[in-house]
Coordinates of C-alpha atoms in Angstrom, one line a residue:
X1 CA 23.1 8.7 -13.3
X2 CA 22.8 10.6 -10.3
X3 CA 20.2 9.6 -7.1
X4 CA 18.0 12.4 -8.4
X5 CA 18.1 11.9 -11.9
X6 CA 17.3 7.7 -10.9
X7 CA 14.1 9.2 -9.1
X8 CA 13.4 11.5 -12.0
X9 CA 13.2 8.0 -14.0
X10 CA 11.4 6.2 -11.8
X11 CA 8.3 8.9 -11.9
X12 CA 7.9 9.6 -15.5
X13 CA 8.9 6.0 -16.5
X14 CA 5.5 4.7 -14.2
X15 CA 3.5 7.9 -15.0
X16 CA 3.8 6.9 -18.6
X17 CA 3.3 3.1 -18.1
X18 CA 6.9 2.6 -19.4
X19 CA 7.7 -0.9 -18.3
X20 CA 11.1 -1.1 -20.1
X21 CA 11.5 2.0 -18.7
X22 CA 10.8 1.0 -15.0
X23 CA 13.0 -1.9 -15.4
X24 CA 16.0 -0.3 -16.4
X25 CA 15.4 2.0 -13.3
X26 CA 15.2 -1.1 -11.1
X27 CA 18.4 -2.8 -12.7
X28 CA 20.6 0.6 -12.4
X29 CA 19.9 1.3 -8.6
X30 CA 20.6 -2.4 -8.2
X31 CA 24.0 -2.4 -10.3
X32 CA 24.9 0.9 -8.4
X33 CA 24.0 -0.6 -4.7
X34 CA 21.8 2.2 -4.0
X35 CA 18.8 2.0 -1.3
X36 CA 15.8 0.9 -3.2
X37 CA 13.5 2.6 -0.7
X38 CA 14.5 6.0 -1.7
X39 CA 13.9 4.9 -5.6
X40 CA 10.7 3.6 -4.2
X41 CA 9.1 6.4 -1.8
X42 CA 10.6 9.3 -3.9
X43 CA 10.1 8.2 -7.3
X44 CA 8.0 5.3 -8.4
X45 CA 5.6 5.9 -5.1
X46 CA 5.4 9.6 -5.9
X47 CA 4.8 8.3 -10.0
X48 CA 1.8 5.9 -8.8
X49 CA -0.1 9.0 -6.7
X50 CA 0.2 11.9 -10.0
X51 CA -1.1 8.3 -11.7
X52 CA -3.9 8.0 -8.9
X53 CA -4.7 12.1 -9.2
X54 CA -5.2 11.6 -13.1
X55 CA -7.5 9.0 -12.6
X56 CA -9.4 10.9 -10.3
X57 CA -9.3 13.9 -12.7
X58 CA -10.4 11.3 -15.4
X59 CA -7.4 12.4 -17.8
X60 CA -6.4 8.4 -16.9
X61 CA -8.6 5.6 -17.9
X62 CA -8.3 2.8 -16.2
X63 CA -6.0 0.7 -18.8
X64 CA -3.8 3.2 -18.2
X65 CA -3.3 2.6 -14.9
X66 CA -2.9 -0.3 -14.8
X67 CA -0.1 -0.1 -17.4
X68 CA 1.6 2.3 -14.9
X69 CA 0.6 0.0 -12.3
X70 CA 2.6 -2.8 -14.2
X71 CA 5.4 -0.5 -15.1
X72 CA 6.0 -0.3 -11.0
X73 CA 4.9 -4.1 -10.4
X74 CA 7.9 -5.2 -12.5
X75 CA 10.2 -2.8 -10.7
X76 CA 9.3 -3.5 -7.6
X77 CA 9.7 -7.3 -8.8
X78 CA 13.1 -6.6 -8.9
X79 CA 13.5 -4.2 -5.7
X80 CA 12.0 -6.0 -3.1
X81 CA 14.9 -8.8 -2.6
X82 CA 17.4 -5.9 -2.0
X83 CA 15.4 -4.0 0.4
X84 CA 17.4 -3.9 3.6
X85 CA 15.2 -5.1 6.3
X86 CA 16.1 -3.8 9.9
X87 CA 17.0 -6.0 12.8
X88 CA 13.9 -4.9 14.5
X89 CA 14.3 -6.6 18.3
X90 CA 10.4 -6.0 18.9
X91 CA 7.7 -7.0 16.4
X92 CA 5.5 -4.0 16.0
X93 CA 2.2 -5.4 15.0
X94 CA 0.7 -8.0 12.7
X95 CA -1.3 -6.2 9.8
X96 CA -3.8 -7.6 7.4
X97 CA -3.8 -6.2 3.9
X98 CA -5.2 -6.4 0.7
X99 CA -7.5 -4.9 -1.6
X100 CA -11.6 -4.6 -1.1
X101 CA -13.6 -7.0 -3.1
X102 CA -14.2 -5.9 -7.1
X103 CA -10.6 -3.9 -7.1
X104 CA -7.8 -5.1 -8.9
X105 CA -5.4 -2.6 -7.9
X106 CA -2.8 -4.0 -6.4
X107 CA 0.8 -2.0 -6.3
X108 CA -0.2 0.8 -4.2
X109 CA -1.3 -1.9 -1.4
X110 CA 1.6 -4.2 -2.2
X111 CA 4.0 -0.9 -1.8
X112 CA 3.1 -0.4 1.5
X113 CA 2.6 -3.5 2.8
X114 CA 6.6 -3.5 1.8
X115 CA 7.1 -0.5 4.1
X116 CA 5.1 -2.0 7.0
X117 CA 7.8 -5.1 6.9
X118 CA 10.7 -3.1 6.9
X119 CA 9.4 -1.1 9.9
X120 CA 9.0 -4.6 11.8
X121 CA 5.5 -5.5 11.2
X122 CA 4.5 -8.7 10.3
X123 CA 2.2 -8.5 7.2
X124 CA 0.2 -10.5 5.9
X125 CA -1.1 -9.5 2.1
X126 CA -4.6 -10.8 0.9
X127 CA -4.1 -9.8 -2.8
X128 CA -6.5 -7.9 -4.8
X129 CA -10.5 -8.9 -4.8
X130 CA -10.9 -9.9 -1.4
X131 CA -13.7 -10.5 0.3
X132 CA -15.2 -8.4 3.8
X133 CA -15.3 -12.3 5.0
X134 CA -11.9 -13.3 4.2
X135 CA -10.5 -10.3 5.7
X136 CA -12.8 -11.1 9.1
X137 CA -11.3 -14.6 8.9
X138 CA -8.2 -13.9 8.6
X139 CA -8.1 -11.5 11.1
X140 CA -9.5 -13.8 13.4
X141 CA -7.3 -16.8 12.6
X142 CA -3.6 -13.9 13.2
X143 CA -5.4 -11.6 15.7
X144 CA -4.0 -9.0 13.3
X145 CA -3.6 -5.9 15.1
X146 CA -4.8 -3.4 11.8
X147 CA -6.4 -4.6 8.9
X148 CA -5.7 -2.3 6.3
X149 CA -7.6 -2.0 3.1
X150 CA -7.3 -0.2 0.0
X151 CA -9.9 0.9 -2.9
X152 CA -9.0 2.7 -6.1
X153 CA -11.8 3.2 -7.3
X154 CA -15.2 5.0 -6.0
X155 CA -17.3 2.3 -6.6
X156 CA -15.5 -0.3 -4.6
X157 CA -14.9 2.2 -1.6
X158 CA -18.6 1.2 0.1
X159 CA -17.0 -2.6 0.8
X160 CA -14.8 -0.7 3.7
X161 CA -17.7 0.8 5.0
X162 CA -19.1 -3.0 5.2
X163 CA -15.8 -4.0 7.1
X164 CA -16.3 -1.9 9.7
X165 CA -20.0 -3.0 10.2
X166 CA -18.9 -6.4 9.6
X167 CA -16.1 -6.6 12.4
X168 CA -18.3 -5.3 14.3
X169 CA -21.0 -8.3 14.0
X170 CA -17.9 -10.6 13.9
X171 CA -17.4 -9.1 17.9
X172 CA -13.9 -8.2 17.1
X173 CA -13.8 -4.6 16.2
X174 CA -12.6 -3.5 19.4
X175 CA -9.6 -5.5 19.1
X176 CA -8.4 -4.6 15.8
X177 CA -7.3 -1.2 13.6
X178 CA -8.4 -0.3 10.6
X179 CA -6.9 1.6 8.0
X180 CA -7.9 2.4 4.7
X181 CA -6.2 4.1 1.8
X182 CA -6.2 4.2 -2.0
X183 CA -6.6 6.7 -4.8
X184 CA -10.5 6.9 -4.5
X185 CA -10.2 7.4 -0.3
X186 CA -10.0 10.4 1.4
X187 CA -9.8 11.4 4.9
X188 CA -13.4 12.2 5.1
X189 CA -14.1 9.5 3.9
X190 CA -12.0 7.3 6.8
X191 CA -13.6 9.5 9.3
X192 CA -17.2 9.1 8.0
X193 CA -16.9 5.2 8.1
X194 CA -15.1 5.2 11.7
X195 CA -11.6 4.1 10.3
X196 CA -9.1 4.4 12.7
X197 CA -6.4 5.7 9.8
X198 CA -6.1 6.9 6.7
X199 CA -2.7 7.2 5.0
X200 CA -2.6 9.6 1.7
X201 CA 0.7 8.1 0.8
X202 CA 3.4 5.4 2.1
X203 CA 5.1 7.6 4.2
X204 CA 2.0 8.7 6.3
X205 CA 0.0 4.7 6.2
X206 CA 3.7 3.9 7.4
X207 CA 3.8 6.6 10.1
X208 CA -0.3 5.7 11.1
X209 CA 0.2 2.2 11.5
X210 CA 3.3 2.4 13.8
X211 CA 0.1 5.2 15.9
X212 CA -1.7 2.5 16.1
X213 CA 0.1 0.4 17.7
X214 CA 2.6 -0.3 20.6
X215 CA 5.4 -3.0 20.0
X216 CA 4.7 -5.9 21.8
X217 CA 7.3 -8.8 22.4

């Protein structure tokens, strides 16, 4: 199976919620030595956003993302240990991640908090369901250079609006970034709440984080 026809795979097998499916992806690029990350970014990544744009659209329900989001979670089980990490020299930040409080969604936060490690930051992921105060304490206890937050759905997008008010009561916001992301987020939406990034996808939270920041030694 070609690298095209792997990434081919990897899309329709988490589009559909086809854990088998997603598996057998995994266990082929791993068999063949290939570079997860390109598996990763180009197919399961690109899979988990059409997913994210049919939940938007409502053609999704939310038990079917979540199936997709397994499909990729068992994958990316897999993946993660053969991820080459580079021999970065100069630690580029230390982020804060997870997922605002009443939102389960976990993959799309867990994907790039992947990326963020390879590109030499250190991360530190909360999980799913966190609170605005565990993200202020934590950020206090690392002085985390971003905290980055997702939401995937509309209804849990108001609890980053309340971590930008509360780092600001907590006397830290001018110390920190904040970037937010997930399937119910837009760019408006970053700008409207004072964010200082918004990434779409992997690829650009990747490229905003490494904005943010300047290596430090």
């Amino acid at each position: 199976m070609s690298r095209e026809d792997l990434i081919k795979a990897a899309m329709e097998a988490v589009i559909k919620g086809d854990e088998e499916a997603a598996v057998g992806v995994a266990n082929r690029v791993i068999a063949e030595g290939l570079n997860p990350l390109e598996i990763i970014s180009d197919g399961f990544a690109k899979g988990m956003i059409t997913v994210g744009d049919l939940f938007a659209k409502e053609e999704y329900a939310l038990p079917e993302v979540l199936l997709s989001a397994g499909a990729m979670q068992d994958a990316m089980d897999l993946l993660d240990p053969h991820i080459p990490r580079q021999d970065v020299k100069k630690k580029m930040g230390v982020v804060v991640i997870g997922t605002v409080q009443g939102d389960i969604h976990e993959i799309g936060k867990r994907i790039v908090g992947t990326m963020l490690e390879v590109y030499g930051f250190e991360v530190h992921d909360l999980g799913a369901d966190v609170s605005t105060e565990k993200f202020i304490e934590k950020a206090k206890e690392l002085k985390a250079d971003i905290v980055a937050t997702s939401a995937l759905m509309t209804t849990t997008m108001a609890r980053q609006k309340k971590l930008e008010e509360a780092l600001k009561e907590a006397g830290i916001r001018d110390s920190v970034k904040t970037m937010v992301g997930g399937a119910a987020v837009t760019k408006e939406w970053a700008d409207l709440i004072g964010a200082d990034g918004y990434g779409q996808d992997v690829t650009e939270a990747v490229d905003v984080a490494v904005k943010l920041v300047k290596p430090v030694d």
